[in-house]
CSV table of N, CA and C in Angstrom, one decimal:
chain,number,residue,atom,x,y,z
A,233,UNK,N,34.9,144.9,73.5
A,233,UNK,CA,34.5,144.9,75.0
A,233,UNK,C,33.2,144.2,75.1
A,234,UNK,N,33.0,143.2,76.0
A,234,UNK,CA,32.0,142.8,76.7
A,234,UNK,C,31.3,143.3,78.2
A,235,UNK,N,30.1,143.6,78.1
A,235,UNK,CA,29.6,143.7,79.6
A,235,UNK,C,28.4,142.3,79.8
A,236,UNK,N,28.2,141.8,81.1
A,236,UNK,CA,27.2,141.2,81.7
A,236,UNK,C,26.6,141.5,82.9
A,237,UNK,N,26.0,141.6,83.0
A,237,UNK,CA,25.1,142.6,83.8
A,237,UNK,C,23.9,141.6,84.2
A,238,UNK,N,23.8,141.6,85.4
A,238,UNK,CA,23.1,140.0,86.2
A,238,UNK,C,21.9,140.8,86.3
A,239,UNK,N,20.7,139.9,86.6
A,239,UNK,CA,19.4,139.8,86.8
A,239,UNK,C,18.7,140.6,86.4
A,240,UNK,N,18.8,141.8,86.2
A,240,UNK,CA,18.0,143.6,85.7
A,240,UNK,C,19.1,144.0,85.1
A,241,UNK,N,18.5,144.8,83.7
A,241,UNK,CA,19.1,145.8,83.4
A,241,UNK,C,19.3,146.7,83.8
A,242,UNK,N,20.7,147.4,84.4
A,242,UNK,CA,21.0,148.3,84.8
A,242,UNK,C,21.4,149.9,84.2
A,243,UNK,N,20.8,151.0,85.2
A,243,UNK,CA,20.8,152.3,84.4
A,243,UNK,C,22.8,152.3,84.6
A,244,UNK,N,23.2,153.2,83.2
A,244,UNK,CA,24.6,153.1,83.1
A,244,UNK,C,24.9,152.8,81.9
A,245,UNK,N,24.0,151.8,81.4
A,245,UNK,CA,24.5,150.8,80.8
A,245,UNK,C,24.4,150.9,79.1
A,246,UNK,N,23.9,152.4,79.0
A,246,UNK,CA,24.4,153.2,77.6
A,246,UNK,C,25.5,153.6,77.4
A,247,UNK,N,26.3,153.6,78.3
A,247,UNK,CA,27.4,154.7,78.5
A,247,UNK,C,28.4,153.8,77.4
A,248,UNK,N,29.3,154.7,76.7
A,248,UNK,CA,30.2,154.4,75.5
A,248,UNK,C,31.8,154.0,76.3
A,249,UNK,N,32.0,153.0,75.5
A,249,UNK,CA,32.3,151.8,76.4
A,249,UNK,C,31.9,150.2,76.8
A,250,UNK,N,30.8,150.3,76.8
A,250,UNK,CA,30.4,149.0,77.3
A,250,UNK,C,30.5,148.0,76.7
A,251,UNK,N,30.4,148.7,75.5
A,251,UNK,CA,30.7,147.3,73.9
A,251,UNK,C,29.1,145.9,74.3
A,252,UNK,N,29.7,145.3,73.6
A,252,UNK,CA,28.3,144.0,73.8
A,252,UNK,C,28.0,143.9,74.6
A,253,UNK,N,26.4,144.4,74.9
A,253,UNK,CA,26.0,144.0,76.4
A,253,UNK,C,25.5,142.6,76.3
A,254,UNK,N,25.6,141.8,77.2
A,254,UNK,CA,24.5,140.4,77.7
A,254,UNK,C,23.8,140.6,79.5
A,255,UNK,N,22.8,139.9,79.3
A,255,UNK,CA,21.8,139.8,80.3
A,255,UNK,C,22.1,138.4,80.9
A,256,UNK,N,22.6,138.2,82.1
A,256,UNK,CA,22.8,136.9,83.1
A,256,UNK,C,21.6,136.7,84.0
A,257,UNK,N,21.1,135.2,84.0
A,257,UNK,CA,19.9,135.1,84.7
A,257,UNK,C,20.8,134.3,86.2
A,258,UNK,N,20.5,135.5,87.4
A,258,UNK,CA,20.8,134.8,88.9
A,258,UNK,C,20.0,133.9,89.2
A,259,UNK,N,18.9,133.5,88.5
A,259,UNK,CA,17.8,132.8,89.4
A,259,UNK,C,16.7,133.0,90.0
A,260,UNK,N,16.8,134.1,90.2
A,260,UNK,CA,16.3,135.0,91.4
A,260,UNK,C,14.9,134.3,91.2
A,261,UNK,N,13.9,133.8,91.9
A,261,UNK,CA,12.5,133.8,91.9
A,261,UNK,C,11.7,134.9,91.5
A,262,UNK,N,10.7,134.4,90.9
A,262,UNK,CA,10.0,135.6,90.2
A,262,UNK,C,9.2,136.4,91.3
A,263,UNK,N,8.9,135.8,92.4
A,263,UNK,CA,8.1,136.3,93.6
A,263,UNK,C,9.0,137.4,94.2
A,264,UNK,N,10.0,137.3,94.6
A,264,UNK,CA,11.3,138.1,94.8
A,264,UNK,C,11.4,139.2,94.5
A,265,UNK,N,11.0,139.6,92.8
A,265,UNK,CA,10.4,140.6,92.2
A,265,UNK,C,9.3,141.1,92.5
A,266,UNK,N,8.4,140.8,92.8
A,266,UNK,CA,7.3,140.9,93.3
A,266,UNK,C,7.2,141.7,94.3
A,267,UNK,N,7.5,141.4,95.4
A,267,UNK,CA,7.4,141.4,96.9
A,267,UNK,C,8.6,143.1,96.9
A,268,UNK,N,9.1,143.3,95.9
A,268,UNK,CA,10.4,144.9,96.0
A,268,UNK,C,9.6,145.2,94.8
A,269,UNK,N,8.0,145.1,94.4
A,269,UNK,CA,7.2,146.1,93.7
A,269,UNK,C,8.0,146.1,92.1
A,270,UNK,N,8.6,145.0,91.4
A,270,UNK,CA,9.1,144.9,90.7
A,270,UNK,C,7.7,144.2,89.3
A,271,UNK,N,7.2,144.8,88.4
A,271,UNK,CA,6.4,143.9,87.8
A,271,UNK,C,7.3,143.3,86.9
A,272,UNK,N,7.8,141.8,86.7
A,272,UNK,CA,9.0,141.0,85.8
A,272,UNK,C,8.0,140.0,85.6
A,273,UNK,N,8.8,139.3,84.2
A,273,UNK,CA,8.7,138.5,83.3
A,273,UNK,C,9.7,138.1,83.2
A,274,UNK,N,10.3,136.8,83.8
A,274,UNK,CA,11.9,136.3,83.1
A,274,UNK,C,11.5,136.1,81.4
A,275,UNK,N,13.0,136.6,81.1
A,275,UNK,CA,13.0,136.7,79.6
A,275,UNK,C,14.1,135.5,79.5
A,276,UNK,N,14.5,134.7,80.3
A,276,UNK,CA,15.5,133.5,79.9
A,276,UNK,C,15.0,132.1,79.5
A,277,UNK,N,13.7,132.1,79.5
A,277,UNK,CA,13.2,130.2,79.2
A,277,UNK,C,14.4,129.3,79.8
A,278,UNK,N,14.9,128.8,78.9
A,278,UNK,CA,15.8,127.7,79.4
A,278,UNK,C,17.2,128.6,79.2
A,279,UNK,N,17.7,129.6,79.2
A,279,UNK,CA,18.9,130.1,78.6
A,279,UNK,C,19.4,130.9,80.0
A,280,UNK,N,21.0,130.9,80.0
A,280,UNK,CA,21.0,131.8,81.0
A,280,UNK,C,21.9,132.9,80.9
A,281,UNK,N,22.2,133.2,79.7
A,281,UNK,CA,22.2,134.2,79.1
A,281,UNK,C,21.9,134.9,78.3
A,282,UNK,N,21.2,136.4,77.7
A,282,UNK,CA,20.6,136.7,76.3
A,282,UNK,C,21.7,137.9,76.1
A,283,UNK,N,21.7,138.0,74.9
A,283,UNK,CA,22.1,139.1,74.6
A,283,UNK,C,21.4,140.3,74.8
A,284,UNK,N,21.5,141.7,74.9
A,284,UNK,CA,20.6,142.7,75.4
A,284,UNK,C,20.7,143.9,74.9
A,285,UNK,N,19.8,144.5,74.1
A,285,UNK,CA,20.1,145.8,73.3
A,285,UNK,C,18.8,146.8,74.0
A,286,UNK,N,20.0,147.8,74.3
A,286,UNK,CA,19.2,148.7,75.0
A,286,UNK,C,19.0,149.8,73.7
A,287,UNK,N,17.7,150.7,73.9
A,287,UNK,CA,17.3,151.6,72.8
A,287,UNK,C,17.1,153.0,73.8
């Protein structure tokens, strides 16, 4: 099983089941974050998907 889960990690997303998670970058402007009190760091450089291990 695969999951992708766009822009933020989403709460859920331990649950058994989900198999390999990856991280999808929408694009979203970093200010976007910002402005909904988000403190972000895109983690994609040039990539627009990462794989994503939650702990």
């Amino acid at each position: 099983t695969h999951t992708l889960t766009l822009a933020l990690p989403k709460t859920g997303l331990r649950r058994e089941g989900v198999g390999e998670l990856f991280l999808g970058d929408l694009g979203i402007p970093e200010i976007a974050f910002r402005k909904a009190g988000i403190d972000y760091t895109s983690p994609f450089d040039h990539r627009f998907v990462l794989p994503l291990r939650i702990q």
